[in-house]
PDB file of C-alpha atoms in Angstrom:
ATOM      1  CA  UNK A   1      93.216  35.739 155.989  1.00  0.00           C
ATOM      2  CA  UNK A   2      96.055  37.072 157.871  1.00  0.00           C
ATOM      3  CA  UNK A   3      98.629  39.940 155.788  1.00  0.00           C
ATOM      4  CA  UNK A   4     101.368  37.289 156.753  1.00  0.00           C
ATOM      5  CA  UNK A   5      99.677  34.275 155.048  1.00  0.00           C
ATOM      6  CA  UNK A   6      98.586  36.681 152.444  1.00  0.00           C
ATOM      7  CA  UNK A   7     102.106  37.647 151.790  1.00  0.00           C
ATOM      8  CA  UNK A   8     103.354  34.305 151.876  1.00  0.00           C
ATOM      9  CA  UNK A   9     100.902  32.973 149.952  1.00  0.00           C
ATOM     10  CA  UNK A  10     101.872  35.851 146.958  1.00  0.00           C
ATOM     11  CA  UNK A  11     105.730  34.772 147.517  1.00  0.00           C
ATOM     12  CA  UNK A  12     104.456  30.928 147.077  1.00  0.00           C
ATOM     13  CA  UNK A  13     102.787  31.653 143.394  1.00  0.00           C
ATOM     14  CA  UNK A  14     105.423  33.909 142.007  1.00  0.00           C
ATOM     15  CA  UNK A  15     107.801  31.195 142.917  1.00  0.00           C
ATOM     16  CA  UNK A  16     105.818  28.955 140.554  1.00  0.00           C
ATOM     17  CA  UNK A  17     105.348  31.993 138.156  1.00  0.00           C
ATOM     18  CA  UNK A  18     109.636  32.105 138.158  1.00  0.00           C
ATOM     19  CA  UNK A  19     109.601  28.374 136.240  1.00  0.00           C
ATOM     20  CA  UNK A  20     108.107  30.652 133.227  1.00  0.00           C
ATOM     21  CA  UNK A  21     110.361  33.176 133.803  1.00  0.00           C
ATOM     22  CA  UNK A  22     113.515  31.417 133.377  1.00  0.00           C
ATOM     23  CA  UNK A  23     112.295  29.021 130.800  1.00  0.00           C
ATOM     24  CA  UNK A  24     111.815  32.913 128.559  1.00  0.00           C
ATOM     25  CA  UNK A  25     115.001  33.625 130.032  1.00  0.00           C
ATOM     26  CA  UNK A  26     116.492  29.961 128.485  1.00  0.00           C
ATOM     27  CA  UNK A  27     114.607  30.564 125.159  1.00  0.00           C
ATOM     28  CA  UNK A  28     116.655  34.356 124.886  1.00  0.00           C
ATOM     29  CA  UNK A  29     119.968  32.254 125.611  1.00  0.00           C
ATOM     30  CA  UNK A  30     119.169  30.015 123.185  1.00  0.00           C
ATOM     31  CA  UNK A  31     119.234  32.954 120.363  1.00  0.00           C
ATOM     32  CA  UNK A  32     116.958  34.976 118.493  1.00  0.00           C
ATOM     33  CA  UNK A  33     115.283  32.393 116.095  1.00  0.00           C
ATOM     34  CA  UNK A  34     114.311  30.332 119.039  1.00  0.00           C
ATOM     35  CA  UNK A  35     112.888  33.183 120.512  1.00  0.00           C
ATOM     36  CA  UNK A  36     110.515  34.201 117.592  1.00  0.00           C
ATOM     37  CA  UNK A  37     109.450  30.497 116.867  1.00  0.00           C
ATOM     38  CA  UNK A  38     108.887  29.565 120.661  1.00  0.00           C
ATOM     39  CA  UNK A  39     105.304  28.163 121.299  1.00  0.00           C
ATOM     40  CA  UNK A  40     103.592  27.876 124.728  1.00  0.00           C
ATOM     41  CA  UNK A  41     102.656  24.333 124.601  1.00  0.00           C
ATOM     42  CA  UNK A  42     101.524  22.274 127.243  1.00  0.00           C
ATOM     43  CA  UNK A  43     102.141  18.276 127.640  1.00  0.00           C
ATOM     44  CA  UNK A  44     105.165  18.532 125.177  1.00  0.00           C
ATOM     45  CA  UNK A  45     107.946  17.007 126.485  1.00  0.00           C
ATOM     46  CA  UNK A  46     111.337  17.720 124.841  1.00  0.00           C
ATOM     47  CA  UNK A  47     113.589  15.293 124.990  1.00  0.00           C
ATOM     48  CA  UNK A  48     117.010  17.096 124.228  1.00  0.00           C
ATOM     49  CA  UNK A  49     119.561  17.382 126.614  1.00  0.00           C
ATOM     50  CA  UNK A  50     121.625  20.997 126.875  1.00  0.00           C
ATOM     51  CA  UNK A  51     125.015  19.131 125.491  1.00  0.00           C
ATOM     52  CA  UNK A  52     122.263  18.414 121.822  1.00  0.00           C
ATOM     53  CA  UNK A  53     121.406  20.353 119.054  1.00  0.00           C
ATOM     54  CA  UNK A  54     118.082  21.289 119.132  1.00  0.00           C
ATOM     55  CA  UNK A  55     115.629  23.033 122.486  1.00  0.00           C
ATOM     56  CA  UNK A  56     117.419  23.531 125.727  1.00  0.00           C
ATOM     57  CA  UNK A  57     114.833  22.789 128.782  1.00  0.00           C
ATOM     58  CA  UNK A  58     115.933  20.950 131.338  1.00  0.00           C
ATOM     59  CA  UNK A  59     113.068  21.758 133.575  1.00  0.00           C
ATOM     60  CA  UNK A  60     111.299  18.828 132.378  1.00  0.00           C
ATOM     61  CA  UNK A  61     109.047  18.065 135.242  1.00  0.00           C
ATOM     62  CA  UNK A  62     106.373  21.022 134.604  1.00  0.00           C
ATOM     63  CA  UNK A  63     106.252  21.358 130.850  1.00  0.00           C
ATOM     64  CA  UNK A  64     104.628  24.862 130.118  1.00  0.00           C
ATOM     65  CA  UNK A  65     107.417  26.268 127.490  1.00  0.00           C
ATOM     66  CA  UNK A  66     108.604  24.183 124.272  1.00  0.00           C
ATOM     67  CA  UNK A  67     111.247  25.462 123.024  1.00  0.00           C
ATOM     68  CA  UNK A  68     111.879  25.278 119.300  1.00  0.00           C
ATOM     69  CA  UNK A  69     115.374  24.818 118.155  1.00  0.00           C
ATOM     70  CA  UNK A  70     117.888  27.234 117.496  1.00  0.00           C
ATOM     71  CA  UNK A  71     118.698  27.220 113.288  1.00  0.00           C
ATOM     72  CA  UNK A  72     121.899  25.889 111.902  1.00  0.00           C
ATOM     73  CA  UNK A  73     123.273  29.257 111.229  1.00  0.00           C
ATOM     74  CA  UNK A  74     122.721  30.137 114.945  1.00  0.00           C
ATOM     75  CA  UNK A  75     124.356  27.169 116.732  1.00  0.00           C
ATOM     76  CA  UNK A  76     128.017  28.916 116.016  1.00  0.00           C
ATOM     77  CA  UNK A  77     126.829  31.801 118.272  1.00  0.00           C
ATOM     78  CA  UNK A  78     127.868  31.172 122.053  1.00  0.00           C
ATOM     79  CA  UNK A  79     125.081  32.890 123.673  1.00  0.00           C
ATOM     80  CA  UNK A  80     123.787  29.695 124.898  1.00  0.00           C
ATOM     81  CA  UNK A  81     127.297  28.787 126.798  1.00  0.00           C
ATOM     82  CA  UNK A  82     125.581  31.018 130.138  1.00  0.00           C
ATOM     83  CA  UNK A  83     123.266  27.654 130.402  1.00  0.00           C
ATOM     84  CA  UNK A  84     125.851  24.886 130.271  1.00  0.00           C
ATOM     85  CA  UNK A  85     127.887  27.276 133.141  1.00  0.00           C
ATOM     86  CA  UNK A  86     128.211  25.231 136.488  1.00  0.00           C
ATOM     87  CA  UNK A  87     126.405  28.333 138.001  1.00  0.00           C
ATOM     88  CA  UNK A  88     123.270  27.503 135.640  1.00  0.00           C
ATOM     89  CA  UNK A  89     123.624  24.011 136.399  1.00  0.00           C
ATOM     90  CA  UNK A  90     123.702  25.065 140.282  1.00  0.00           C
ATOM     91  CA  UNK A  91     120.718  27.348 139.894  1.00  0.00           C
ATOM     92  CA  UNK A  92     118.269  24.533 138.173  1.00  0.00           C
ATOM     93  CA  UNK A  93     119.056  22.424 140.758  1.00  0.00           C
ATOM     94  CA  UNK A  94     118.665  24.459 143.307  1.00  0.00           C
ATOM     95  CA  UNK A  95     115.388  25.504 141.954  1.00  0.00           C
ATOM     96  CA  UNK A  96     114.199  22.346 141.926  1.00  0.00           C
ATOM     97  CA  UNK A  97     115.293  21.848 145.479  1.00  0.00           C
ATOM     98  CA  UNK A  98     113.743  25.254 146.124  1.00  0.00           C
ATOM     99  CA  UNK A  99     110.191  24.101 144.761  1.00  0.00           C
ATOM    100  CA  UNK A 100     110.104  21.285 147.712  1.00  0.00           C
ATOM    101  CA  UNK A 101     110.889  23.429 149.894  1.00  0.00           C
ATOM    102  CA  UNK A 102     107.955  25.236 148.695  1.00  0.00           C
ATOM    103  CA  UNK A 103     105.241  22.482 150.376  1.00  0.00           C
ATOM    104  CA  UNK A 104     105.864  22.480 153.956  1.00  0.00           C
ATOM    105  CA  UNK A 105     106.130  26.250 153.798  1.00  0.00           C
ATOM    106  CA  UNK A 106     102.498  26.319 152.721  1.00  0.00           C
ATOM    107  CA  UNK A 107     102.163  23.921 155.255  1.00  0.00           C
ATOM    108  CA  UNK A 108     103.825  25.832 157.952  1.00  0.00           C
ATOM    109  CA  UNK A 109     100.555  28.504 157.147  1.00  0.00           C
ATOM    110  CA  UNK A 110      98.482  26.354 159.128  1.00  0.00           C
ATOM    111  CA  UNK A 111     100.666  25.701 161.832  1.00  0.00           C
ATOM    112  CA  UNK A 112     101.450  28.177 164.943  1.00  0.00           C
ATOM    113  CA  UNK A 113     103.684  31.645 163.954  1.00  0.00           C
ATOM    114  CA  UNK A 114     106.777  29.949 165.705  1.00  0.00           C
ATOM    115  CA  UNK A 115     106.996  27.242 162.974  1.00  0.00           C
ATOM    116  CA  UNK A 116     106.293  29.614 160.270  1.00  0.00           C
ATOM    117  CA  UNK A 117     109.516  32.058 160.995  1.00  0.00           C
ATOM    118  CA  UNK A 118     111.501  28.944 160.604  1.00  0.00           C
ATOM    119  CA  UNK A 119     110.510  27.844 157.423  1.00  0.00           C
ATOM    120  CA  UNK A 120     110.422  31.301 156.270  1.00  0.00           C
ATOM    121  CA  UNK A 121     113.815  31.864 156.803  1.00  0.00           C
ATOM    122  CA  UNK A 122     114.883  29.061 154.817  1.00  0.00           C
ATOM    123  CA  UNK A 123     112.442  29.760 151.689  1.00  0.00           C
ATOM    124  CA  UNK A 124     113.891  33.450 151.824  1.00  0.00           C
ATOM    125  CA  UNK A 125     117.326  32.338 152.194  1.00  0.00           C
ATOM    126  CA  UNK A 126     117.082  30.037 149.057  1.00  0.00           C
ATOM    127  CA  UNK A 127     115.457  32.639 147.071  1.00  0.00           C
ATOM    128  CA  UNK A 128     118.049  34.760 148.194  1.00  0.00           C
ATOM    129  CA  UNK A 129     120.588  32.375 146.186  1.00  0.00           C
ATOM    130  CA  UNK A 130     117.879  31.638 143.439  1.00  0.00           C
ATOM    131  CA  UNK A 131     118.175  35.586 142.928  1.00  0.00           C
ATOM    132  CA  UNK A 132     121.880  35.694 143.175  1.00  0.00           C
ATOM    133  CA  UNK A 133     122.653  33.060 140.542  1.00  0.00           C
ATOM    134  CA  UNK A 134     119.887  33.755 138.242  1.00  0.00           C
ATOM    135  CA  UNK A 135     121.356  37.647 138.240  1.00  0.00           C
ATOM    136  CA  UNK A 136     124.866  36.414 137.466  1.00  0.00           C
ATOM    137  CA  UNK A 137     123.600  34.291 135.183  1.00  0.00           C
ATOM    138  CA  UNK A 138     122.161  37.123 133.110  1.00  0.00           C
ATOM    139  CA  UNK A 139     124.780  39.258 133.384  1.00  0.00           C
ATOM    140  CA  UNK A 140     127.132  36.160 131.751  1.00  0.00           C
ATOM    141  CA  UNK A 141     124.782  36.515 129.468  1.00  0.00           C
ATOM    142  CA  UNK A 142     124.471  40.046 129.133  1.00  0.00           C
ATOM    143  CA  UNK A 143     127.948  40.547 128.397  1.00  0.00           C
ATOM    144  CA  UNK A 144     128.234  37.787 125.559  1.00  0.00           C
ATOM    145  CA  UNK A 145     125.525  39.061 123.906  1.00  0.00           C
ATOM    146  CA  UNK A 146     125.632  42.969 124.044  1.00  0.00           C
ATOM    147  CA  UNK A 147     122.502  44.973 123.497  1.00  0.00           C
ATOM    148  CA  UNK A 148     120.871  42.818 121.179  1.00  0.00           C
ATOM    149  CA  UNK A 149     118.475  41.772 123.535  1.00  0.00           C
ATOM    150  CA  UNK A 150     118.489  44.199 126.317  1.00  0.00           C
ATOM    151  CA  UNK A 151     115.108  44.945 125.693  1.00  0.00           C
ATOM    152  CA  UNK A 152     113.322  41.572 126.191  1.00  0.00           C
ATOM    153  CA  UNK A 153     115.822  40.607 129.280  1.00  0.00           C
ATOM    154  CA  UNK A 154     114.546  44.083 130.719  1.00  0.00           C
ATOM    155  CA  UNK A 155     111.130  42.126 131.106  1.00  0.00           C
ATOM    156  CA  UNK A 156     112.405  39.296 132.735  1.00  0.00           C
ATOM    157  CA  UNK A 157     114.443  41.399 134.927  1.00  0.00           C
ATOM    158  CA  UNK A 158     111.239  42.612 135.888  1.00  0.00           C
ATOM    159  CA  UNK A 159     108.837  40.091 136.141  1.00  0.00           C
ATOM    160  CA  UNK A 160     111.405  37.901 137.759  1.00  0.00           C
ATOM    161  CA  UNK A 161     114.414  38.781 140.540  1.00  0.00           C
ATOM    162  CA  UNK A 162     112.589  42.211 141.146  1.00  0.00           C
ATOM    163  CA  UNK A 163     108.939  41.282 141.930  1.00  0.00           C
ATOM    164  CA  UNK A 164     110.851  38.062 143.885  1.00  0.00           C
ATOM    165  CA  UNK A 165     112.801  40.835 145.906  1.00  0.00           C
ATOM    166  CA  UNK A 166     109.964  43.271 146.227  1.00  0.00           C
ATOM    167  CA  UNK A 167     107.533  40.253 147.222  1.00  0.00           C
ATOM    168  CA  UNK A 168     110.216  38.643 149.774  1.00  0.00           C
ATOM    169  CA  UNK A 169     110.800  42.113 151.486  1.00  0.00           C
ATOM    170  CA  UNK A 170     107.259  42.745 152.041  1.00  0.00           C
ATOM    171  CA  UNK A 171     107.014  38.771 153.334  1.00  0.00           C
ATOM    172  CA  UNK A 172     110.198  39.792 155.510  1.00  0.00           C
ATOM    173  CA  UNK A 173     108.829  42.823 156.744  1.00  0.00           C
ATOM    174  CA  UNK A 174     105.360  41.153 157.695  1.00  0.00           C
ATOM    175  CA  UNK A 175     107.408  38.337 159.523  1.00  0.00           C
ATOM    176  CA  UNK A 176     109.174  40.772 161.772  1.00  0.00           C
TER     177      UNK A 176
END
């Protein structure tokens, strides 16, 4: 296998790796109770919207994280406002958008090097704005919450928009 492909390929499963990502990143938003009680579960759909009491996921297509709900005492707390922000709103859908995207870019492997630089640059360009929002995002966040939690967002920080940056750098720099 070509490095290129190889890269590409890496950039293609950390993209899917970033759904669990942000859904840790959701269950931090959503306080600490829903945190500690948060179960990997797969096939469990939740059915709550963000604007209900109870789990926040509204990435509902590719259920890998339930999220327990947040307890009565915690609902007061507005650490959760960051994910009914139009810039959250804009980042889920653009991630969804951003996972098609994902499909003929592993198609554009098996194609010719001319029609690979194409779709590259519009997979790097939309992680570029996945990045951007979901780093705004947590900084909302950051600042409504303090240092509570700077610990477990320094994980995410680095299993998410740093390993995307490193990983789309080394893509870019393969691509040139």
């Amino acid at each position: 296998m070509s490095p290129i492909k190889r890269e590409a390929l890496l950039l293609v499963l950390h993209n899917f790796w970033l759904y669990y990502i942000i859904n840790r990143f959701k269950q931090l938003a959503q306080g600490e109770s829903a945190l500690k009680s948060a179960q990997i579960f797969e096939g469990a759909f939740p059915t709550a919207s963000i604007n209900a009491t109870g789990p926040v996921n509204t990435f509902y297509y590719v259920p890998f994280v339930y999220e327990a709900p947040a307890s009565p005492l915690e609902m007061d707390e507005p650490l959760h406002a960051v994910l009914e922000s139009a810039t959250w709103t804009f980042f889920e859908t653009l991630f969804r958008h951003h996972l098609a995207l994902l499909l003929p870019f592993v198609l554009a492997l098996l194609v010719p090097r001319c029609k690979l630089v194409c779709v590259s640059s519009l997979v790097i360009l939309s992680n570029l704005t996945l990045l951007l929002c979901f780093i705004y995002s947590m900084a909302q966040w950051l600042s409504l919450s303090g240092a509570r939690f700077s610990f477990q967002l320094l994980a995410i920080i680095v299993l998410g928009p740093v390993l995307q940056l490193l990983l789309m750098s080394r893509f870019a720099t393969r691509m040139l």
